[in-house]
Short mmCIF file of C-alpha atoms in Angstrom, two decimals:
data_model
loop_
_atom_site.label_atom_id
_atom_site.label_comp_id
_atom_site.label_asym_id
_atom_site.label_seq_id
_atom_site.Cartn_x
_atom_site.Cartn_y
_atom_site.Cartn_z
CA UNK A 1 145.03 82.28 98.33
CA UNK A 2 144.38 86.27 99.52
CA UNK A 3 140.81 86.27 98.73
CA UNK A 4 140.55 83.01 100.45
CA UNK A 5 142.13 83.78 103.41
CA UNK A 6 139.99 87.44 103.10
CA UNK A 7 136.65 85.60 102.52
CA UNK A 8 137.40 83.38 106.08
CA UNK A 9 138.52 86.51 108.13
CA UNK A 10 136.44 89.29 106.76
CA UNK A 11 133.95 87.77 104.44
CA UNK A 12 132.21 91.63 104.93
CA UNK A 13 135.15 93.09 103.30
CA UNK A 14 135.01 90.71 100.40
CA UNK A 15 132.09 91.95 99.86
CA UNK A 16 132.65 95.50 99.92
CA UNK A 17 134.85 94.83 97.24
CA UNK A 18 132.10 93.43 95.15
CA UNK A 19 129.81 96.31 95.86
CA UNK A 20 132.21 98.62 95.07
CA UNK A 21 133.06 96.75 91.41
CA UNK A 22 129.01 96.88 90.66
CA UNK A 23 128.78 100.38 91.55
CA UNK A 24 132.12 101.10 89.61
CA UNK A 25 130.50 98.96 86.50
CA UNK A 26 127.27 101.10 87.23
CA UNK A 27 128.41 104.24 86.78
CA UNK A 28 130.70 102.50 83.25
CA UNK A 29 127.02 101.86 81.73
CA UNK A 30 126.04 106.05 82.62
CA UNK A 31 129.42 107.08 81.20
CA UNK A 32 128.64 105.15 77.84
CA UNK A 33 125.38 107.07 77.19
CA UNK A 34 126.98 110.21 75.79
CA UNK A 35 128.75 108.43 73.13
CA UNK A 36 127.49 109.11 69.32
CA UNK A 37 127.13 105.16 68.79
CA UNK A 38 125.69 103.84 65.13
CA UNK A 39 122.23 102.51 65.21
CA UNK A 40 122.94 98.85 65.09
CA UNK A 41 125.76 99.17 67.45
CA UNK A 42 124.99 96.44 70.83
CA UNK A 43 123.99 98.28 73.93
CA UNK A 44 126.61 98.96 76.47
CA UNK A 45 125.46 96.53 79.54
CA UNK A 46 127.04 96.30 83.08
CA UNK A 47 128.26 92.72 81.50
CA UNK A 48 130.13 94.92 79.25
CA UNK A 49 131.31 97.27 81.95
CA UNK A 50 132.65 94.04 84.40
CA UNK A 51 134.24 92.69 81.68
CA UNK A 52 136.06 95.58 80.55
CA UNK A 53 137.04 96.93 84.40
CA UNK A 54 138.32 92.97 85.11
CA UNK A 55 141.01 93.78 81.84
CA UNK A 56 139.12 91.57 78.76
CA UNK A 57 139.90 94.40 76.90
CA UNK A 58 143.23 94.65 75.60
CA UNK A 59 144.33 97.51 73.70
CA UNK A 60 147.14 97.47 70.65
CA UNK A 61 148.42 100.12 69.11
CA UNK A 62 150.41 100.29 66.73
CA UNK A 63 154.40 99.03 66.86
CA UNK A 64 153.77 99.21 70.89
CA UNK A 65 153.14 96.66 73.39
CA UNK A 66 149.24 95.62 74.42
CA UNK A 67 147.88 95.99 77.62
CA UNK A 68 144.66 96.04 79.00
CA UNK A 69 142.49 98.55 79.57
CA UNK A 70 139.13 99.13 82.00
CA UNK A 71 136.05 101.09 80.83
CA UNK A 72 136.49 104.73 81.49
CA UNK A 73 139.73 103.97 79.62
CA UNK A 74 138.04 102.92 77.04
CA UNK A 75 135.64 105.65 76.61
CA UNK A 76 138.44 108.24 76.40
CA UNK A 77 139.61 106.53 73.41
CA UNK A 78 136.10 105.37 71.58
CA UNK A 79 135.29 108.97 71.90
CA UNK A 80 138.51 110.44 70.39
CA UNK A 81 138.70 107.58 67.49
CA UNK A 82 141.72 105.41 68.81
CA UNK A 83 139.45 102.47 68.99
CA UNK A 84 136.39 101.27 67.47
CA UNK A 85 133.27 100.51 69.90
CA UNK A 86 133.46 97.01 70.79
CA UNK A 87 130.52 94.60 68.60
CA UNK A 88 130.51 92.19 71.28
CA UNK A 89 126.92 91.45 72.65
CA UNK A 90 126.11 90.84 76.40
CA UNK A 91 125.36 87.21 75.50
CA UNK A 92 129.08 87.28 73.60
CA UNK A 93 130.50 88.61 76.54
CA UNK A 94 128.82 85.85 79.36
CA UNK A 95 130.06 83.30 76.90
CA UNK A 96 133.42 83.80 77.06
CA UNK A 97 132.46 83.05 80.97
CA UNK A 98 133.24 80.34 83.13
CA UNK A 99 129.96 80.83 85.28
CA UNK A 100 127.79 77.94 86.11
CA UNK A 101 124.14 78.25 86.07
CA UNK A 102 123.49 75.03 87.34
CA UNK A 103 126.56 75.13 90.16
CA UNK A 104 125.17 78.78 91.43
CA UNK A 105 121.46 77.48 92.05
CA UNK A 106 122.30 74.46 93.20
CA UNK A 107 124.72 76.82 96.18
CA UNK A 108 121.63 78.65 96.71
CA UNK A 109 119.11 76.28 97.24
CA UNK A 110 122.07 73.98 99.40
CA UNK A 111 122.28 77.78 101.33
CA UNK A 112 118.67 78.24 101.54
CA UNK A 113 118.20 74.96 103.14
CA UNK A 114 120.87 75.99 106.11
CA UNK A 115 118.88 79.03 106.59
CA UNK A 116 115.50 77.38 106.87
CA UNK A 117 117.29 74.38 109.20
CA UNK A 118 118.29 77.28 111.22
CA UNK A 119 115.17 79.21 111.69
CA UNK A 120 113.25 75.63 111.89
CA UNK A 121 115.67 75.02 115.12
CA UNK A 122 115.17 78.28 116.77
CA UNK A 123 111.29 78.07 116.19
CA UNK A 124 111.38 74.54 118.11
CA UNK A 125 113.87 76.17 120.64
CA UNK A 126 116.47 73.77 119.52
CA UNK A 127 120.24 74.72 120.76
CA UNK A 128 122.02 76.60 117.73
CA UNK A 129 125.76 76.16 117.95
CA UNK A 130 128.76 78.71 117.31
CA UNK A 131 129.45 76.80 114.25
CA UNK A 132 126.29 77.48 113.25
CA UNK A 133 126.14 80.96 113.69
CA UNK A 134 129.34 81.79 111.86
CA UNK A 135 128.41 79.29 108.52
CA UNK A 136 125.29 81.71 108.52
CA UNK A 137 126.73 84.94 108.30
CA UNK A 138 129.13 83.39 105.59
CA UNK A 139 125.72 82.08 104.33
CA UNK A 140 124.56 85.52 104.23
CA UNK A 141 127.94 87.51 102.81
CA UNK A 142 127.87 84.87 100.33
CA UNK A 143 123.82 85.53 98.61
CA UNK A 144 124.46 88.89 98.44
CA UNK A 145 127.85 88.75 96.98
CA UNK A 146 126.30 86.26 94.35
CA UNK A 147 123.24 88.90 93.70
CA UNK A 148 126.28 91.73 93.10
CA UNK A 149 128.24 89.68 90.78
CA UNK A 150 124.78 88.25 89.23
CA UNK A 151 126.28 90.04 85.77
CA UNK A 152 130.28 88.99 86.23
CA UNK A 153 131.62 86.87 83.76
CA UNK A 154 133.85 84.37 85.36
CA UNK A 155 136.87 83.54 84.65
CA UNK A 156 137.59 85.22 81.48
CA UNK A 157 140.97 83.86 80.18
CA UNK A 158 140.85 85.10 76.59
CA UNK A 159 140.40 88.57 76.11
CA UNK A 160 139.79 90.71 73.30
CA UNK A 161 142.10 92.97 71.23
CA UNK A 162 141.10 96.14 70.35
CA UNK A 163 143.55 97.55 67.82
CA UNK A 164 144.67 101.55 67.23
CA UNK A 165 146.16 102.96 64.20
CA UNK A 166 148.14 105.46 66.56
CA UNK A 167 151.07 103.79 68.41
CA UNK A 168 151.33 104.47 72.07
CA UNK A 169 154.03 107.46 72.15
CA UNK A 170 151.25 109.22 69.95
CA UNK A 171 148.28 108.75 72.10
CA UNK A 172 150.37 110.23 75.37
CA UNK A 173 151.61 113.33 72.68
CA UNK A 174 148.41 113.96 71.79
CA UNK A 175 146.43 114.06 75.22
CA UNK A 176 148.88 116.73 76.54
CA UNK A 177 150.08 117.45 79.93
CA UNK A 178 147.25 115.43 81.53
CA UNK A 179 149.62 112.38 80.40
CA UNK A 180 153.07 114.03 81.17
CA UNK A 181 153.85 112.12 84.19
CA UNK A 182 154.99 108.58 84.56
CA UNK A 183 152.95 105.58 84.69
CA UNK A 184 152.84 103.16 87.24
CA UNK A 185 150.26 100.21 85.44
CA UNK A 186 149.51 101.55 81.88
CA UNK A 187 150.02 103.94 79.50
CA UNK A 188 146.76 105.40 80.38
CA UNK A 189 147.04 105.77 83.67
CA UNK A 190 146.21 109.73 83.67
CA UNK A 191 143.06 108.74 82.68
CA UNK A 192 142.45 105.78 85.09
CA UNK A 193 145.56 104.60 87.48
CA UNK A 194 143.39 101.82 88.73
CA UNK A 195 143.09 103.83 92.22
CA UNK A 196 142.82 102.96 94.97
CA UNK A 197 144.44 99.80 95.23
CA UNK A 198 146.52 97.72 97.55
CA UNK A 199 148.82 97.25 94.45
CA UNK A 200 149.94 101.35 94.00
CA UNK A 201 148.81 102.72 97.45
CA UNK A 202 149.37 100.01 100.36
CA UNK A 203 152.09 97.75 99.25
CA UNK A 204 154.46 100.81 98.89
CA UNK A 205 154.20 102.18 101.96
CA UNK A 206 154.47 98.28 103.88
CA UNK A 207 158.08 98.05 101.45
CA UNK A 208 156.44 95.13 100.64
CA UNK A 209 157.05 93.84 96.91
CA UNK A 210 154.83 95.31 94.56
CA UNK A 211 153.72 92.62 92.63
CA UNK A 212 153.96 92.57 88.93
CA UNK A 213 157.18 93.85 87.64
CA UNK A 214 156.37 93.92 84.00
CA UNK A 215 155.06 97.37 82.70
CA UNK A 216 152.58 98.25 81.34
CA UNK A 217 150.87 95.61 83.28
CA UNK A 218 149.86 92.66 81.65
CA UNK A 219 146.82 92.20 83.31
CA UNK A 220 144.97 93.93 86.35
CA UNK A 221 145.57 92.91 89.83
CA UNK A 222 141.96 92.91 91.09
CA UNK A 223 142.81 94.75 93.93
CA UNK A 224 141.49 97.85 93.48
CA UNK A 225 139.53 99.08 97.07
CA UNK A 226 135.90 100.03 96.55
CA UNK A 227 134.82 103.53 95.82
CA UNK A 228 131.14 103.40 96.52
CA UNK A 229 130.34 106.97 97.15
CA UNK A 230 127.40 108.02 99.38
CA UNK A 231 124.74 106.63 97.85
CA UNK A 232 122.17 103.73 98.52
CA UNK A 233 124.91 101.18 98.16
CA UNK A 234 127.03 102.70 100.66
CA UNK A 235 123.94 102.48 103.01
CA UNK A 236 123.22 98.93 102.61
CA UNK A 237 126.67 97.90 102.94
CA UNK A 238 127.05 99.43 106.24
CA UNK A 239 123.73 98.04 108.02
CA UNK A 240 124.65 94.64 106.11
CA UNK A 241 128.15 95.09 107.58
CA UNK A 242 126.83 95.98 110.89
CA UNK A 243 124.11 93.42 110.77
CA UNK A 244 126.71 90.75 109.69
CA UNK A 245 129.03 91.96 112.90
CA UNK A 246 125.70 91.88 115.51
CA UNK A 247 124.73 88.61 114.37
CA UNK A 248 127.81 86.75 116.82
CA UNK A 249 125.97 88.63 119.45
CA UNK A 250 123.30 85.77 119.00
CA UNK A 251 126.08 83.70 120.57
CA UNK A 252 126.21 85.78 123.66
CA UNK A 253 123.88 83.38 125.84
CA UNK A 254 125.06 80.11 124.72
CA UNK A 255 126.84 77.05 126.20
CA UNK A 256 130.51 77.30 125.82
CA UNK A 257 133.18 74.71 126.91
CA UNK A 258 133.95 77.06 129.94
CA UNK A 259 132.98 80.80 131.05
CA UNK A 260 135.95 82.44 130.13
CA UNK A 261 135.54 81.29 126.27
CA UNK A 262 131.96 82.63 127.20
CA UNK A 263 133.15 85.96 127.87
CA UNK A 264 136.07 86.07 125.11
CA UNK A 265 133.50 85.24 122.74
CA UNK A 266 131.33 88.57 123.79
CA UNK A 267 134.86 90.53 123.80
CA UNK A 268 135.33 89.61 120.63
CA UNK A 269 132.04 90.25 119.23
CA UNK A 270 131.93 93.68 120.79
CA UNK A 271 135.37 94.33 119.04
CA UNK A 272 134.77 92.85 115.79
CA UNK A 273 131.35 95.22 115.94
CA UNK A 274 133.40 98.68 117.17
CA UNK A 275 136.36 97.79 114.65
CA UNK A 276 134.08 98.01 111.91
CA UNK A 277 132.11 100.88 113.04
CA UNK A 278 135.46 102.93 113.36
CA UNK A 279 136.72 101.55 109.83
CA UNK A 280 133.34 103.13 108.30
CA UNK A 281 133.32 106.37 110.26
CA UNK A 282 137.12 107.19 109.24
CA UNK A 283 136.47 105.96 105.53
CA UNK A 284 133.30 107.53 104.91
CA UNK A 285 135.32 110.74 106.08
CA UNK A 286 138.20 110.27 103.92
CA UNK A 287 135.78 108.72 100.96
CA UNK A 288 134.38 112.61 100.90
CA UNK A 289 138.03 114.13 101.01
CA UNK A 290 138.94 111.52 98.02
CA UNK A 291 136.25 112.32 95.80
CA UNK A 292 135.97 116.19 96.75
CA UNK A 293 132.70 115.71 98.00
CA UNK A 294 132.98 117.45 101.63
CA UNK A 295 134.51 120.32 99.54
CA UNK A 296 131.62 121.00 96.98
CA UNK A 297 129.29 120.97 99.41
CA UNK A 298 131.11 123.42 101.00
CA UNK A 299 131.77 125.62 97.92
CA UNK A 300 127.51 125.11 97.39
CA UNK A 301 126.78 126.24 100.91
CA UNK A 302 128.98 128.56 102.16
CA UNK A 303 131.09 130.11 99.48
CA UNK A 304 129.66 132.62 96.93
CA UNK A 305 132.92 131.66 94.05
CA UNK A 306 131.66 128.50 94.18
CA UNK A 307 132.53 127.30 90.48
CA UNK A 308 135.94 128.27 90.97
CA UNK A 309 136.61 127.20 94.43
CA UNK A 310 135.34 123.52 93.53
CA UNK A 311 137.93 123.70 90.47
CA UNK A 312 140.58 125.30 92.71
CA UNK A 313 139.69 122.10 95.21
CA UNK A 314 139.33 119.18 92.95
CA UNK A 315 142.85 120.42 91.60
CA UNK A 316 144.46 119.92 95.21
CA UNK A 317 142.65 116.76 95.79
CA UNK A 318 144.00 115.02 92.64
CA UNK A 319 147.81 116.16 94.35
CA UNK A 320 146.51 114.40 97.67
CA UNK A 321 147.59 111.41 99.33
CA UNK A 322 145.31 108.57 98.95
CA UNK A 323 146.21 107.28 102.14
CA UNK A 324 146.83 110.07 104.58
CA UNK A 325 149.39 109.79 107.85
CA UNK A 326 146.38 110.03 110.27
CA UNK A 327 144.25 107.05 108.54
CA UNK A 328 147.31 104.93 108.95
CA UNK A 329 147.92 105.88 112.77
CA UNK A 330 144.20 105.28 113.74
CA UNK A 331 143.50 101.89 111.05
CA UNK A 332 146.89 100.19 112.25
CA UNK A 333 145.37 99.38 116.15
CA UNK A 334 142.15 99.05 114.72
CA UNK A 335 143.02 96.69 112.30
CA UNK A 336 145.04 94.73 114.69
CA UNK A 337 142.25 94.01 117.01
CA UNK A 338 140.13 92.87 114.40
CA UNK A 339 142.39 90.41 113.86
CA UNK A 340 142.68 89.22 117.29
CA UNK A 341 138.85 89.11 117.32
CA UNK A 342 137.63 87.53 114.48
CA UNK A 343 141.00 84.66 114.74
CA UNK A 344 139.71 84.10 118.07
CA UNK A 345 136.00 83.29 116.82
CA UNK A 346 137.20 81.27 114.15
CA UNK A 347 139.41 79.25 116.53
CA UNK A 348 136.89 78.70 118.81
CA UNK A 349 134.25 78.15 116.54
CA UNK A 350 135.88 74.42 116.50
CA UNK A 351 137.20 74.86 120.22
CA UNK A 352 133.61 75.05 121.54
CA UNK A 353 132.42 71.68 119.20
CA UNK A 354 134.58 69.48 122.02
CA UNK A 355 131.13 70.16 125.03
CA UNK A 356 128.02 70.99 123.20
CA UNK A 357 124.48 70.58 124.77
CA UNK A 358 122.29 67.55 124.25
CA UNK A 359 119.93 69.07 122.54
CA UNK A 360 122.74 70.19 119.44
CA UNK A 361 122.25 66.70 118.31
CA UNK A 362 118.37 66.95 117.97
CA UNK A 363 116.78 67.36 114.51
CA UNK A 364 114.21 69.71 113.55
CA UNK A 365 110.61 67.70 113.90
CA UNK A 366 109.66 68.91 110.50
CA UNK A 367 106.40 66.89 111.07
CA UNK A 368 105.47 70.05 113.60
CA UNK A 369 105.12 72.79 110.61
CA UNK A 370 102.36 70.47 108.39
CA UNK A 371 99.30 71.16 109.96
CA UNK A 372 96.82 67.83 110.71
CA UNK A 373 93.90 66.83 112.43
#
């Protein structure tokens, strides 16, 4: 019901979870390459990589309770011999999936019709409603969230065991003080906590009930926020987002109801659009403070002890608030008029279907695009 609600408020953000989980299964497939793996053993795949970071693989050891862990967890213990590397093949791994072929292409080709019915309309200078406008942007959130799940098995209720000789008390002993401090999800949380997530860093801080009781964890919570870095991705998602915000500015012209839904529409449009241009400035900021990047560069451009200042910094940034005191002052207003915004567009999306133009009700003359004598 989340997602849902998510996907019909701020389909953008949906999706900027689903860019950060490729990028996060991206980097799983690099991280795999520098194991010693036998000859016949199956290629690590970004199949592999989804289905490990959505929990399929559950981990046993011995006289202690299972619980799943993601990839990088998993790498820590094929490389140190708790675990054996999984022999499951990509194709193994779709086929424990729910995905439908068939179901997806059929979406697409139903989606691609609405796109071409809408370009077909504003070629013959047909009125394009709000209702219109808004199905296309989810039109669009959805193809490219399908093209950055394209490898996600869906889902996955049986998952697979991986079993350890060593029993759970023994792995923490034996990793040292990187695992001295409590857990919060799993076990191996000091090598993965699942962070950031809405589960560990949001729901605490709102005293809001922190889902799950049972620890470890019997399953992850999919909610862990994106981590997309600087690179390409991060590009694209913002001129996507930014695209997908500018595209109710199409709307600004049209026939509404009355004037003053005219000019609420625009208000809202321009807020939606600044919202999200604010969330990305202060993230991308942050983003570099949580990954230590705006300190390395520093240590590589200014510093001269630059190996041991970018030690001495990615020390204090593993001790730093995920969510600092300022981000929460500046996202809280921010967030709120989002809300406003995109409720109002969604209420009047339906609002403004009550006194539509005549020429709503016209269909596209396909006859017009076949050329004939």
């Amino acid at each position: 019901m989340r997602w849902m609600v998510q996907a019909i408020m701020a389909p953008e953000f949906v999706l900027a979870f689903a860019t950060g989980q490729k990028v996060d299964a991206r980097r799983s497939v690099e991280l795999f390459k520098d194991l010693d793996l036998p000859p016949h053993a199956p290629k690590w795949t970004i199949r592999h990589a989804f289905y490990a970071n959505m929990g399929g693989f559950v981990l046993q050891p011995r006289d202690s309770t299972a619980f799943p862990i993601n990839s990088k967890q998993l790498h820590w213990l094929i490389k140190r011999g708790y675990v054996e590397y999984p022999t499951m093949t990509a194709e193994e791994v779709w086929d424990k999936s729910k995905a439908d072929g068939f179901q997806k292409s059929l979406t697409c080709l139903q989606t691609g019709w609405f796109i071409i019915q809408i370009v077909g309309r504003a070629i013959q200078h047909l009125p394009i409603t709000t209702l219109e406008i808004t199905t296309l942007s989810f039109v669009l959130c959805t193809l490219v969230m399908f093209s950055q799940w394209a490898n996600k098995p869906l889902d996955v209720e049986s998952s697979t065991i991986l079993t350890s000789s060593k029993s759970t008390a023994d792995i923490l002993k034996e990793a040292g003080s990187i695992a001295k401090d409590p857990y919060k999800q799993t076990p191996l949380d000091f090598i993965d906590n699942q962070s950031p997530s809405w589960l560990t860093e949001v729901q605490p801080h709102l005293r809001f009930r922190t889902g799950p009781q049972m620890r470890p964890l019997p399953r992850f919570t999919n909610d862990r926020f994106p981590v997309i870095g600087a690179g390409p991705d991060a590009v694209f998602l913002f001129l996507f987002t930014m695209a997908y915000c500018g595209l109710h500015f199409v709307a600004w012209s049209f026939s509404f109801p009355t004037p003053l839904e005219r000019y609420l529409w625009r208000a809202a449009s321009i807020a939606i659009g600044a919202c999200a241009f604010i969330f990305w400035v202060c993230e991308t900021y942050q983003d570099g403070h949580r990954l230590g990047r705006w300190e390395r560069w520093y240590a590589k451009i200014v510093t001269s002890e630059k190996d041991g200042r970018i030690n001495t910094m990615e020390k204090a940034r593993r001790n730093r608030r995920f969510i600092p005191v300022w981000e929460v002052i500046v996202m809280t207003p921010v967030t709120l008029v989002y809300t406003v915004a995109r409720t109002y567009i969604v209420i009047e999306v339906f609002l403004s279907q009550r006194s539509l133009p005549v020429g709503a009700f016209e269909s596209v003359q396909w006859s017009e695009f076949v050329p004939h004598f």
